[in-house]
Amino acid sequence: MAFAATFSAPAQGQDVAYSFTWEGAGGYVMQGGIAFDSDRPGGRLVRENDVQCFVIEGFRNGEPIGRWALGQLTEETTWTLTFSPAQSAFVVYGPMADMPQAWNMNGFGENCGDPGFGFNIGNFAQDLCVDGELARDSQIAPARPFPATRDDGYVFPSDGCRSALMLSHLDNG
């Protein structure tokens, strides 16, 4: 399965995009992209409802292990995101943020689906969920920085961006 082949749609309109790579323990790596409206108020953190496009893809020892994209979001999905444009980084665990990231994964690491893939930063670790189970051997320190790189040319997969239909379902649903 080649994940790169699934990328087909650029970020929409006036979105600002970032790409990122997270390196966990045990040979685990996660790569992805995030885009949000450039017209949002400056200086404020980007939260999950601000995100227009998002995708993550996981690998272990170079082999694909799963992916999750914003188009897969449902009302049951665990979805918390906190990004600091001023620091070009995702917020990590600290006194003011006990679980700043939960991308298709709760704090127990058992709700990413089977098959499924998710990521979480909580008070115990930064870690992955693979096929409905916590990948304990992916765990790293919860306060380790998680930077991102401005990348307005990042190309998102067709399921990586919010659709008007999905937005109306979640907002009115």
PDB file of C-alpha atoms in Angstrom:
ATOM      1  CA  MET A   1       0.000   0.000   0.000  1.00  0.00           C
ATOM      2  CA  ALA A   2       1.560   3.323  -1.054  1.00  0.00           C
ATOM      3  CA  PHE A   3       0.132   6.242   0.886  1.00  0.00           C
ATOM      4  CA  ALA A   4       1.768   8.931  -1.249  1.00  0.00           C
ATOM      5  CA  ALA A   5      -0.356   7.864  -4.201  1.00  0.00           C
ATOM      6  CA  THR A   6      -3.517   8.922  -2.352  1.00  0.00           C
ATOM      7  CA  PHE A   7      -2.576  12.603  -2.281  1.00  0.00           C
ATOM      8  CA  SER A   8      -4.561  14.549  -4.825  1.00  0.00           C
ATOM      9  CA  ALA A   9      -6.072  17.818  -3.587  1.00  0.00           C
ATOM     10  CA  PRO A  10      -4.281  21.014  -2.544  1.00  0.00           C
ATOM     11  CA  ALA A  11      -5.354  22.941   0.543  1.00  0.00           C
ATOM     12  CA  GLN A  12      -8.454  25.020  -0.183  1.00  0.00           C
ATOM     13  CA  GLY A  13      -8.659  28.788  -0.820  1.00  0.00           C
ATOM     14  CA  GLN A  14      -6.572  30.987   1.468  1.00  0.00           C
ATOM     15  CA  ASP A  15      -5.504  28.182   3.781  1.00  0.00           C
ATOM     16  CA  VAL A  16      -2.148  28.198   5.528  1.00  0.00           C
ATOM     17  CA  ALA A  17      -0.591  24.724   5.482  1.00  0.00           C
ATOM     18  CA  TYR A  18       2.070  22.981   7.544  1.00  0.00           C
ATOM     19  CA  SER A  19       3.667  19.569   7.200  1.00  0.00           C
ATOM     20  CA  PHE A  20       5.109  17.577  10.076  1.00  0.00           C
ATOM     21  CA  THR A  21       6.958  14.419  11.019  1.00  0.00           C
ATOM     22  CA  TRP A  22       6.735  12.807  14.453  1.00  0.00           C
ATOM     23  CA  GLU A  23       9.315  10.229  15.444  1.00  0.00           C
ATOM     24  CA  GLY A  24       8.289   7.893  18.225  1.00  0.00           C
ATOM     25  CA  ALA A  25      10.112   4.996  19.831  1.00  0.00           C
ATOM     26  CA  GLY A  26      10.307   1.484  18.396  1.00  0.00           C
ATOM     27  CA  GLY A  27      10.736   2.514  14.755  1.00  0.00           C
ATOM     28  CA  TYR A  28       7.395   4.377  14.612  1.00  0.00           C
ATOM     29  CA  VAL A  29       7.071   7.509  12.467  1.00  0.00           C
ATOM     30  CA  MET A  30       4.017   9.605  11.647  1.00  0.00           C
ATOM     31  CA  GLN A  31       3.883  12.163   8.829  1.00  0.00           C
ATOM     32  CA  GLY A  32       1.111  14.518   7.909  1.00  0.00           C
ATOM     33  CA  GLY A  33      -0.260  17.923   7.096  1.00  0.00           C
ATOM     34  CA  ILE A  34      -2.594  20.525   8.553  1.00  0.00           C
ATOM     35  CA  ALA A  35      -4.280  23.528   6.926  1.00  0.00           C
ATOM     36  CA  PHE A  36      -6.399  26.302   8.394  1.00  0.00           C
ATOM     37  CA  ASP A  37      -7.838  29.624   7.217  1.00  0.00           C
ATOM     38  CA  SER A  38      -5.257  32.391   7.027  1.00  0.00           C
ATOM     39  CA  ASP A  39      -7.963  34.946   7.942  1.00  0.00           C
ATOM     40  CA  ARG A  40      -8.441  33.600  11.484  1.00  0.00           C
ATOM     41  CA  PRO A  41      -7.385  36.011  14.240  1.00  0.00           C
ATOM     42  CA  GLY A  42      -3.610  36.116  14.660  1.00  0.00           C
ATOM     43  CA  GLY A  43      -1.862  35.081  17.837  1.00  0.00           C
ATOM     44  CA  ARG A  44      -4.538  32.589  18.795  1.00  0.00           C
ATOM     45  CA  LEU A  45      -4.093  28.846  18.960  1.00  0.00           C
ATOM     46  CA  VAL A  46      -5.571  26.760  16.162  1.00  0.00           C
ATOM     47  CA  ARG A  47      -8.112  24.293  17.565  1.00  0.00           C
ATOM     48  CA  GLU A  48      -9.765  21.294  15.929  1.00  0.00           C
ATOM     49  CA  ASN A  49     -12.763  23.348  14.716  1.00  0.00           C
ATOM     50  CA  ASP A  50     -10.408  25.776  12.923  1.00  0.00           C
ATOM     51  CA  VAL A  51      -8.782  23.022  10.851  1.00  0.00           C
ATOM     52  CA  GLN A  52      -9.817  22.817   7.193  1.00  0.00           C
ATOM     53  CA  CYS A  53      -7.540  19.955   6.090  1.00  0.00           C
ATOM     54  CA  PHE A  54      -5.675  17.316   8.081  1.00  0.00           C
ATOM     55  CA  VAL A  55      -4.087  13.940   7.450  1.00  0.00           C
ATOM     56  CA  ILE A  56      -1.716  11.597   9.295  1.00  0.00           C
ATOM     57  CA  GLU A  57       0.063   8.503   7.986  1.00  0.00           C
ATOM     58  CA  GLY A  58       1.915   6.043  10.177  1.00  0.00           C
ATOM     59  CA  PHE A  59       4.914   3.859   9.493  1.00  0.00           C
ATOM     60  CA  ARG A  60       6.916   1.326  11.457  1.00  0.00           C
ATOM     61  CA  ASN A  61      10.424   0.586  10.254  1.00  0.00           C
ATOM     62  CA  GLY A  62       9.461   2.250   6.953  1.00  0.00           C
ATOM     63  CA  GLU A  63       6.356   0.110   6.363  1.00  0.00           C
ATOM     64  CA  PRO A  64       2.856   1.705   6.295  1.00  0.00           C
ATOM     65  CA  ILE A  65       0.729   0.852   9.352  1.00  0.00           C
ATOM     66  CA  GLY A  66      -2.275   3.155   8.925  1.00  0.00           C
ATOM     67  CA  ARG A  67      -3.651   6.587   8.206  1.00  0.00           C
ATOM     68  CA  TRP A  68      -6.418   8.925   9.279  1.00  0.00           C
ATOM     69  CA  ALA A  69      -7.805  11.984   7.496  1.00  0.00           C
ATOM     70  CA  LEU A  70     -10.255  14.729   8.447  1.00  0.00           C
ATOM     71  CA  GLY A  71     -12.826  13.386   5.985  1.00  0.00           C
ATOM     72  CA  GLN A  72     -13.127  10.305   8.225  1.00  0.00           C
ATOM     73  CA  LEU A  73     -14.283  12.431  11.169  1.00  0.00           C
ATOM     74  CA  THR A  74     -17.611  11.403  12.706  1.00  0.00           C
ATOM     75  CA  GLU A  75     -19.429  12.512  15.842  1.00  0.00           C
ATOM     76  CA  GLU A  76     -17.916   9.490  17.634  1.00  0.00           C
ATOM     77  CA  THR A  77     -14.311  10.266  16.639  1.00  0.00           C
ATOM     78  CA  THR A  78     -11.946  11.467  19.348  1.00  0.00           C
ATOM     79  CA  TRP A  79     -10.701  14.749  17.843  1.00  0.00           C
ATOM     80  CA  THR A  80      -8.749  17.339  19.823  1.00  0.00           C
ATOM     81  CA  LEU A  81      -6.062  19.476  18.211  1.00  0.00           C
ATOM     82  CA  THR A  82      -4.067  22.426  19.524  1.00  0.00           C
ATOM     83  CA  PHE A  83      -1.527  24.106  17.228  1.00  0.00           C
ATOM     84  CA  SER A  84       0.504  27.269  17.796  1.00  0.00           C
ATOM     85  CA  PRO A  85       1.169  29.129  14.520  1.00  0.00           C
ATOM     86  CA  ALA A  86       3.439  31.548  16.418  1.00  0.00           C
ATOM     87  CA  GLN A  87       5.705  28.645  17.413  1.00  0.00           C
ATOM     88  CA  SER A  88       5.097  26.510  14.302  1.00  0.00           C
ATOM     89  CA  ALA A  89       4.432  23.621  16.661  1.00  0.00           C
ATOM     90  CA  PHE A  90       1.730  21.436  18.112  1.00  0.00           C
ATOM     91  CA  VAL A  91       1.098  22.111  21.785  1.00  0.00           C
ATOM     92  CA  VAL A  92       2.492  19.307  23.956  1.00  0.00           C
ATOM     93  CA  TYR A  93       1.684  18.193  27.486  1.00  0.00           C
ATOM     94  CA  GLY A  94       2.220  20.782  30.210  1.00  0.00           C
ATOM     95  CA  PRO A  95       0.508  22.510  33.153  1.00  0.00           C
ATOM     96  CA  MET A  96      -2.004  24.250  30.864  1.00  0.00           C
ATOM     97  CA  ALA A  97      -2.537  21.326  28.463  1.00  0.00           C
ATOM     98  CA  ASP A  98      -3.181  17.866  29.893  1.00  0.00           C
ATOM     99  CA  MET A  99      -4.290  16.287  26.578  1.00  0.00           C
ATOM    100  CA  PRO A 100      -3.658  18.816  23.791  1.00  0.00           C
ATOM    101  CA  GLN A 101      -3.727  16.295  20.923  1.00  0.00           C
ATOM    102  CA  ALA A 102      -6.134  13.396  20.359  1.00  0.00           C
ATOM    103  CA  TRP A 103      -6.307  12.545  16.669  1.00  0.00           C
ATOM    104  CA  ASN A 104      -8.665   9.590  16.241  1.00  0.00           C
ATOM    105  CA  MET A 105      -7.346   8.249  19.568  1.00  0.00           C
ATOM    106  CA  ASN A 106      -8.487   8.661  23.148  1.00  0.00           C
ATOM    107  CA  GLY A 107      -6.163   8.609  26.165  1.00  0.00           C
ATOM    108  CA  PHE A 108      -6.416   4.829  26.486  1.00  0.00           C
ATOM    109  CA  GLY A 109      -5.486   4.222  22.856  1.00  0.00           C
ATOM    110  CA  GLU A 110      -8.248   1.777  22.078  1.00  0.00           C
ATOM    111  CA  ASN A 111     -10.695   3.716  19.899  1.00  0.00           C
ATOM    112  CA  CYS A 112      -8.878   4.328  16.602  1.00  0.00           C
ATOM    113  CA  GLY A 113     -10.807   1.555  14.841  1.00  0.00           C
ATOM    114  CA  ASP A 114      -9.768  -1.823  13.478  1.00  0.00           C
ATOM    115  CA  PRO A 115      -8.349  -1.269  11.016  1.00  0.00           C
ATOM    116  CA  GLY A 116      -7.432   2.185  12.212  1.00  0.00           C
ATOM    117  CA  PHE A 117      -4.752   4.671  13.169  1.00  0.00           C
ATOM    118  CA  GLY A 118      -4.543   7.527  15.669  1.00  0.00           C
ATOM    119  CA  PHE A 119      -2.216   9.734  17.725  1.00  0.00           C
ATOM    120  CA  ASN A 120      -2.400  11.218  21.218  1.00  0.00           C
ATOM    121  CA  ILE A 121      -0.430  13.464  23.545  1.00  0.00           C
ATOM    122  CA  GLY A 122      -1.515  13.158  27.160  1.00  0.00           C
ATOM    123  CA  ASN A 123       0.017  13.291  30.607  1.00  0.00           C
ATOM    124  CA  PHE A 124       1.780   9.923  30.258  1.00  0.00           C
ATOM    125  CA  ALA A 125       3.184   9.912  26.711  1.00  0.00           C
ATOM    126  CA  GLN A 126       3.007  10.844  23.067  1.00  0.00           C
ATOM    127  CA  ASP A 127       1.904   7.643  21.345  1.00  0.00           C
ATOM    128  CA  LEU A 128       0.017   5.895  18.569  1.00  0.00           C
ATOM    129  CA  CYS A 129      -3.022   3.652  18.263  1.00  0.00           C
ATOM    130  CA  VAL A 130      -2.867   0.964  15.572  1.00  0.00           C
ATOM    131  CA  ASP A 131      -5.877  -1.205  14.723  1.00  0.00           C
ATOM    132  CA  GLY A 132      -7.722  -0.404  17.936  1.00  0.00           C
ATOM    133  CA  GLU A 133      -4.787  -0.986  20.279  1.00  0.00           C
ATOM    134  CA  LEU A 134      -2.294   1.268  22.027  1.00  0.00           C
ATOM    135  CA  ALA A 135       1.162   0.886  20.458  1.00  0.00           C
ATOM    136  CA  ARG A 136       3.034   1.087  23.775  1.00  0.00           C
ATOM    137  CA  ASP A 137       6.386   0.666  22.074  1.00  0.00           C
ATOM    138  CA  SER A 138       5.762   3.939  20.169  1.00  0.00           C
ATOM    139  CA  GLN A 139       5.648   5.990  23.396  1.00  0.00           C
ATOM    140  CA  ILE A 140       7.913   8.981  23.999  1.00  0.00           C
ATOM    141  CA  ALA A 141       7.968  11.726  26.652  1.00  0.00           C
ATOM    142  CA  PRO A 142       4.728  13.778  26.701  1.00  0.00           C
ATOM    143  CA  ALA A 143       6.492  17.160  26.786  1.00  0.00           C
ATOM    144  CA  ARG A 144       8.857  16.530  23.852  1.00  0.00           C
ATOM    145  CA  PRO A 145       8.479  19.365  21.301  1.00  0.00           C
ATOM    146  CA  PHE A 146       6.450  18.592  18.172  1.00  0.00           C
ATOM    147  CA  PRO A 147       7.370  21.148  15.477  1.00  0.00           C
ATOM    148  CA  ALA A 148       5.785  21.656  12.063  1.00  0.00           C
ATOM    149  CA  THR A 149       7.073  23.379   8.919  1.00  0.00           C
ATOM    150  CA  ARG A 150       5.123  25.970   6.927  1.00  0.00           C
ATOM    151  CA  ASP A 151       4.336  24.251   3.635  1.00  0.00           C
ATOM    152  CA  ASP A 152       1.633  26.018   1.602  1.00  0.00           C
ATOM    153  CA  GLY A 153       2.316  23.625  -1.292  1.00  0.00           C
ATOM    154  CA  TYR A 154       1.341  20.569   0.752  1.00  0.00           C
ATOM    155  CA  VAL A 155      -1.084  18.399  -1.198  1.00  0.00           C
ATOM    156  CA  PHE A 156      -3.853  16.722   0.810  1.00  0.00           C
ATOM    157  CA  PRO A 157      -5.628  13.483  -0.102  1.00  0.00           C
ATOM    158  CA  SER A 158      -9.193  13.768  -1.362  1.00  0.00           C
ATOM    159  CA  ASP A 159     -10.494  12.759   2.091  1.00  0.00           C
ATOM    160  CA  GLY A 160      -8.175  15.161   3.924  1.00  0.00           C
ATOM    161  CA  CYS A 161     -10.345  18.293   3.824  1.00  0.00           C
ATOM    162  CA  ARG A 162     -13.716  19.220   5.274  1.00  0.00           C
ATOM    163  CA  SER A 163     -16.582  19.207   2.825  1.00  0.00           C
ATOM    164  CA  ALA A 164     -19.568  21.548   3.003  1.00  0.00           C
ATOM    165  CA  LEU A 165     -21.827  18.522   3.488  1.00  0.00           C
ATOM    166  CA  MET A 166     -19.750  17.196   6.376  1.00  0.00           C
ATOM    167  CA  LEU A 167     -19.545  20.617   8.010  1.00  0.00           C
ATOM    168  CA  SER A 168     -23.299  21.081   7.892  1.00  0.00           C
ATOM    169  CA  HIS A 169     -23.807  17.585   9.330  1.00  0.00           C
ATOM    170  CA  LEU A 170     -21.453  18.192  12.256  1.00  0.00           C
ATOM    171  CA  ASP A 171     -22.545  21.776  12.898  1.00  0.00           C
ATOM    172  CA  ASN A 172     -26.281  21.077  12.686  1.00  0.00           C
ATOM    173  CA  GLY A 173     -26.292  17.372  13.409  1.00  0.00           C
TER     174      GLY A 173
END
